[in-house]
Phi, psi and omega in degrees: 000124182292313189233129180256137185261115175263139171241136178248125177238104174288134163243117173184135183298324196276319158312322176289323179285323190237086183310324169314332184279358185286061188287321188288318172301331180292314171309312175286325171304313183294315172305317179286328188273334171297090186288341175274348169302156170298322179282330184290313191296323181300303192287310177071033188257165174225158182263113173263342167209144189209112176208168173250138178231154174280172173293055181239131190305304182299313192284327174303302187294328185291333185289299184313315183294295197310311183286337163294294184314317185282349187053038164291330184228162177255333181227143165246129169257110171268148180231116169099160172090024178255001190268208183241046173270155179292340173282358189265096195246004187296319168299322176286341180283316171310312193291334186280353191239332186280139177283319180225141191265136177238083193279341181300328190288310187302328180294304181301314173293339178283309180308327185276318188274005166286329166315318198264330173203132175294349171284001174284354168285002174265003163287149187240027189307157176217132165245159187181175175240133159240109171070244187253016187232139190262108182248144187220138180263112171256153180297157190268004180275140181301316173313303188292317187292312178294325175295318173298310188301320180306323185287302186290335183312308182304333185265348170313302187293312183305320171304322190287321178313312185293314175302330176268356187059050181266086194312302183310298174318295182324298167314311178289340181278323176297324174277334177297321177308306180302316175280339172285319182311302187304319190292307189296313177297331175285330175295309187292321170311312182295323188281325173308295189290351183270310187286335181263313195279325184250020174290168189275141185260340172246168191268154185270346189253139175278164187274119179251166176280163174306308168318309181284336172283330165301315177308321190280328184285327186277325177293314196260356172268124188246134175306141173318149192279182184321323181280350185275056167218167189210166164260116177244150177294159190300317185289355185254342180278357177296122193090347169289167172249137182286135164262091195098141190309145182248126189243146175291125176288338191226168163271138186239111000275172180270001184209161176297123174244154189263126177291323187234176173275125180185233185208128182278123185224175172272106192305328184304331189288324183073211182289174171117193189279142174225159178254133189277118185294306199182176163233147177248127171258172176298147181103334184279161173250154185243016199289322179278347191258140195231125166274145186227154184311148196069352163263174178209169173225122191294135157233154172261149179312134177091342183293150173281164190242143176316159188282330177275351182294160180229351193185149183252144165241133180292161187283331181293344190247030182218166182217160188273133186244309174213150173251184172282170190296331173261022177049022178263337174231165181282133170262316179211140167241162167240129178280125198252348181229169176294145188255134180256151162294130176088002178309122159056034168244135166273112179287169181291112183091004177297332179267319181206143176263147170308120180098349190286133171304125178246335184207125177279140164327121178092009164295138175280129179260107188254197180288329185286302178314318179293315179297334168294300181320309184285326167299350186244018158102006190266119168273321180235157178222146177273121183238171183283128171301168173270137179293162174270116184241146166242123175262107187238120177289142180229130165152148185299322195281358195268143177218132176285137183314147179095340183266149183296131180274109179316158179285140176070021177245163181226161178274143169294096197252334179305313188307300179291323161319287179316309176309306198284333166299317192275333166296325173301316183272026179069021186244133171260129185242153166262141173275113191255023180078203166241140176246119182285176190280065170235132186305307186285322186292324177294318175308304180294333169290316184285327179305316180287326183289312185290346170286326186263352189226164161263344175227141176240127177240118191233157175246130167102162153091028182225019178267222183249358179295154176299357185256342185281084200257341193318289197307325190279334179286326190284328185270306184282325189260337181236008186030059176274152170264129186257110184283333169195149178223018172207139179229140175278089176200163172217130346274180181114009186310302183293005176322140179218137177235127178215162181224151178205164176257135183215125186062031184066015178238145176284131180237138192252135184237115165251105199257124193249145176307156184272335168310125182309319171297310185304309165314311170298334186280326184285328178312297190288327182288324194241316184283328168274353154309311180300325187281324195280335174282337174313315191249038167077008183271078182276021176296141179236164185304156162284114176252120181234162178276136177219153185258123193284152180233007163208171182287160169219132159293110172290149178255140166331334183253141159314138187226141184250095183265141181277142192215161172237113191280129181228140184248142170236159175284350178264333180260125172311322173253149172304147168270138172256123184262151173276145166295346185116188174328112180278001184304143199289352178267350187260089185302322189301332192271356171275342188309136164052011169281127191245012179199160171238115184297140175258080189275137181289167186276155188280142179233174181291339185273332183214117174247348184207159176239140187247172172310133182091353186280146176273110181237165171278155168210152185264089191306134170285113185082021156225150182217178181215000000 
């Protein structure tokens, strides 16, 4: 059959009410119509019917029966309604009207989907034949529906030929299948032998120092372009980077203000008794108050003072002589100390002049900086946009926490750790899930992520194992430039930094090792500097000297050992306490660590460090 006639039946209450929400139906329609797509080339199909119905069993059945019995279509793809919701009844409606079940199609979709997520086992799709029409239930999400269709697409043309009893095409297909099976089996054996037996025993990437790796990041990371900025309220600008110089809108203070609680006086009057004219508190105006010799005005700290006042005397340097009749106000005081002209008066603009530069572009906005901006009249600030970040874990063995752990599997701890480190440093990142060690799945995952983000941070698949394919995928599929693929450090040697252009935009890829401690250490050493540079934050980690409280056997590579630094009143330097065994898979020993000890590489002269030796340490979470 040259052209397969398709009917698309979207089952969804919300899509039935709002047609624009039918993203899944649109996605499947485009896959079939696009003759240049992988699915389109296989199916060679046309859309003859397409409609949306609510989650009502009788309406679903009416459409399936009408399309099938009229022989208007060869294949009906239902989309949605296969889950556990009370309203999900597509499988029940399909079972009611099919004559023969085609369970193998559903099994193929399920097996493929389980490689992506264990939640696929909750799908309840049905497939079968009614008269001369093949009916297949696809899941409701655009991504899942497309993935399932790509799995079963190769079998659909042959299924249609079998239903239509096209003997010639059936015969040709069976012959081709036998030949292909033999050839494919030989190719797979050859491929396995080549990829494992003849794989590289040494890395193709030179080993560089941590300093060289950071220099390469600095060289190849470009701050987000001029459009990468936005205006935000002060309360949303904390820890962000100011884009553009900031100048004060006002003089600070904008009036002559008292520094003390006391009395505004004429300095020339000197010591002696004064008549108290009135009191002025912060927020008052003083335009009508005039001082004459022998008088004063009571003022509070921060309050404006009369124009003709030349000094403020603090209340502690006076005594009360006479109160009012009701004893509620002061009528006369005596100044006990000499008064100097200008004493305890803040002149207009003495702190900041109007138009004065208060913050430079690129300043990180902490609490003090935001307070300064507010004092100078700003409600909103122009700040550099944060990069869009995706975090992806890789590995066949990984499962999401909360699922039943399968034999030979472990829970993915890297993703939540990395996402949390990012959040602690002011970055919100997207959880991009887990990619199994399958080339096509990993390529599809990365393609999707790069459409959503500026930076992709991965963990795993960068070492020397036969399933570590990430570097090769980046180079050969995404035409990425790998700036470094090995770093002379422990832990974290396989750390990889690459850039590529995707959809005409530069993308950054930082691939961290899969061991949890390695991922944590390299996240702090490489990912945070990369992200900060993207948003014009050029702060650097704080490095201090510290005294060891235990001995260390040095490694041939410089080592970054987790430690807890404590300051005491008796030691000039902080004391470094080891968190225990430094094996790279032991995440428990990262707990409570507030620093990374920067241990030197072993030499013939120096193979150990002893208690009391002094080394450098990088404080975690602190920048300067």
